Amino acid sequence: MNKLTIDPEKFALALLHKEKPAAQDNESFIKAQLLLYLEAAVAADNFNKLEDRQFNNMKENEIKQIINDIMGARLNA
């Protein structure tokens, strides 16, 4: 299984709107875009941390299984 990593900056930038709606004032548009960017960057970073933990746990479990298999083979030999 391959570990998936999201680039937080690229992910956040991809979500931003390029054009301000005519009905929205500059300040509220900028605040909304900044909030969206920060939330997306944090979400991607949290995803990457979770993926790292799951990947490391998976590797640890695989190593334990290999050791158990080796020990079982030695005891049965």
C-alpha positions as a LaTeX table, in Angstrom:
\begin{tabular}{lrrr}
\hline
Residue & $x$ (\AA) & $y$ (\AA) & $z$ (\AA) \\
\hline
Met1 & 0.00 & 0.00 & 0.00 \\
Asn2 & 1.40 & 3.40 & $-0.96$ \\
Lys3 & 1.25 & 6.34 & 1.36 \\
Leu4 & $-0.75$ & 9.29 & 0.01 \\
Thr5 & 0.53 & 12.80 & 0.72 \\
Ile6 & $-1.27$ & 16.04 & $-0.12$ \\
Asp7 & 0.70 & 19.24 & $-0.61$ \\
Pro8 & $-1.22$ & 21.59 & 1.74 \\
Glu9 & $-0.30$ & 24.76 & $-0.17$ \\
Lys10 & $-1.23$ & 23.39 & $-3.61$ \\
Phe11 & $-4.45$ & 21.91 & $-2.25$ \\
Ala12 & $-5.47$ & 25.17 & $-0.58$ \\
Leu13 & $-4.60$ & 27.25 & $-3.64$ \\
Ala14 & $-6.64$ & 24.96 & $-5.88$ \\
Leu15 & $-9.77$ & 25.72 & $-3.85$ \\
Leu16 & $-9.56$ & 29.48 & $-4.07$ \\
His17 & $-11.83$ & 31.39 & $-6.42$ \\
Lys18 & $-10.01$ & 33.55 & $-8.92$ \\
Glu19 & $-12.71$ & 36.16 & $-9.45$ \\
Lys20 & $-14.61$ & 38.13 & $-6.84$ \\
Pro21 & $-18.37$ & 38.06 & $-7.27$ \\
Ala22 & $-19.66$ & 41.52 & $-8.21$ \\
Ala23 & $-22.11$ & 41.53 & $-5.30$ \\
Gln24 & $-19.40$ & 40.90 & $-2.70$ \\
Asp25 & $-17.24$ & 43.66 & $-1.23$ \\
Asn26 & $-13.45$ & 43.31 & $-1.32$ \\
Glu27 & $-12.95$ & 42.86 & 2.43 \\
Ser28 & $-15.48$ & 40.05 & 2.84 \\
Phe29 & $-14.16$ & 38.33 & $-0.30$ \\
Ile30 & $-10.58$ & 38.49 & 0.97 \\
Lys31 & $-11.59$ & 37.23 & 4.42 \\
Ala32 & $-13.56$ & 34.35 & 2.94 \\
Gln33 & $-10.68$ & 33.39 & 0.64 \\
Leu34 & $-8.16$ & 33.57 & 3.48 \\
Leu35 & $-10.36$ & 31.44 & 5.72 \\
Leu36 & $-10.85$ & 28.90 & 2.94 \\
Tyr37 & $-7.10$ & 28.78 & 2.27 \\
Leu38 & $-6.20$ & 28.32 & 5.95 \\
Glu39 & $-8.86$ & 25.68 & 6.55 \\
Ala40 & $-7.81$ & 23.73 & 3.46 \\
Ala41 & $-4.11$ & 23.88 & 4.40 \\
Val42 & $-4.84$ & 22.68 & 7.95 \\
Ala43 & $-7.13$ & 19.90 & 6.67 \\
Ala44 & $-4.45$ & 18.66 & 4.24 \\
Asp45 & $-1.80$ & 18.79 & 6.97 \\
Asn46 & $-4.05$ & 16.83 & 9.34 \\
Phe47 & $-4.72$ & 14.28 & 6.59 \\
Asn48 & $-0.97$ & 13.86 & 6.00 \\
Lys49 & $-0.33$ & 13.32 & 9.73 \\
Leu50 & $-3.09$ & 10.71 & 9.91 \\
Glu51 & $-1.77$ & 8.99 & 6.79 \\
Asp52 & 1.74 & 8.89 & 8.30 \\
Arg53 & 0.44 & 7.31 & 11.52 \\
Gln54 & $-1.61$ & 4.71 & 9.66 \\
Phe55 & 1.27 & 3.91 & 7.30 \\
Asn56 & 3.73 & 3.53 & 10.20 \\
Asn57 & 1.26 & 1.34 & 12.14 \\
Met58 & 0.78 & $-0.82$ & 9.07 \\
Lys59 & 4.54 & $-1.25$ & 8.66 \\
Glu60 & 4.91 & $-2.05$ & 12.38 \\
Asn61 & 2.16 & $-4.68$ & 12.17 \\
Glu62 & 3.77 & $-6.24$ & 9.09 \\
Ile63 & 7.14 & $-6.45$ & 10.88 \\
Lys64 & 5.50 & $-8.08$ & 13.91 \\
Gln65 & 3.79 & $-10.61$ & 11.65 \\
Ile66 & 7.06 & $-11.48$ & 9.91 \\
Ile67 & 8.80 & $-11.96$ & 13.28 \\
Asn68 & 5.92 & $-14.14$ & 14.48 \\
Asp69 & 6.11 & $-16.22$ & 11.30 \\
Ile70 & 9.88 & $-16.67$ & 11.69 \\
Met71 & 9.57 & $-17.59$ & 15.36 \\
Gly72 & 6.74 & $-20.01$ & 14.60 \\
Ala73 & 8.80 & $-21.66$ & 11.87 \\
Arg74 & 11.80 & $-22.01$ & 14.22 \\
Leu75 & 9.69 & $-23.54$ & 16.98 \\
Asn76 & 8.04 & $-26.00$ & 14.58 \\
Ala77 & 11.34 & $-27.04$ & 12.97 \\
\hline
\end{tabular}
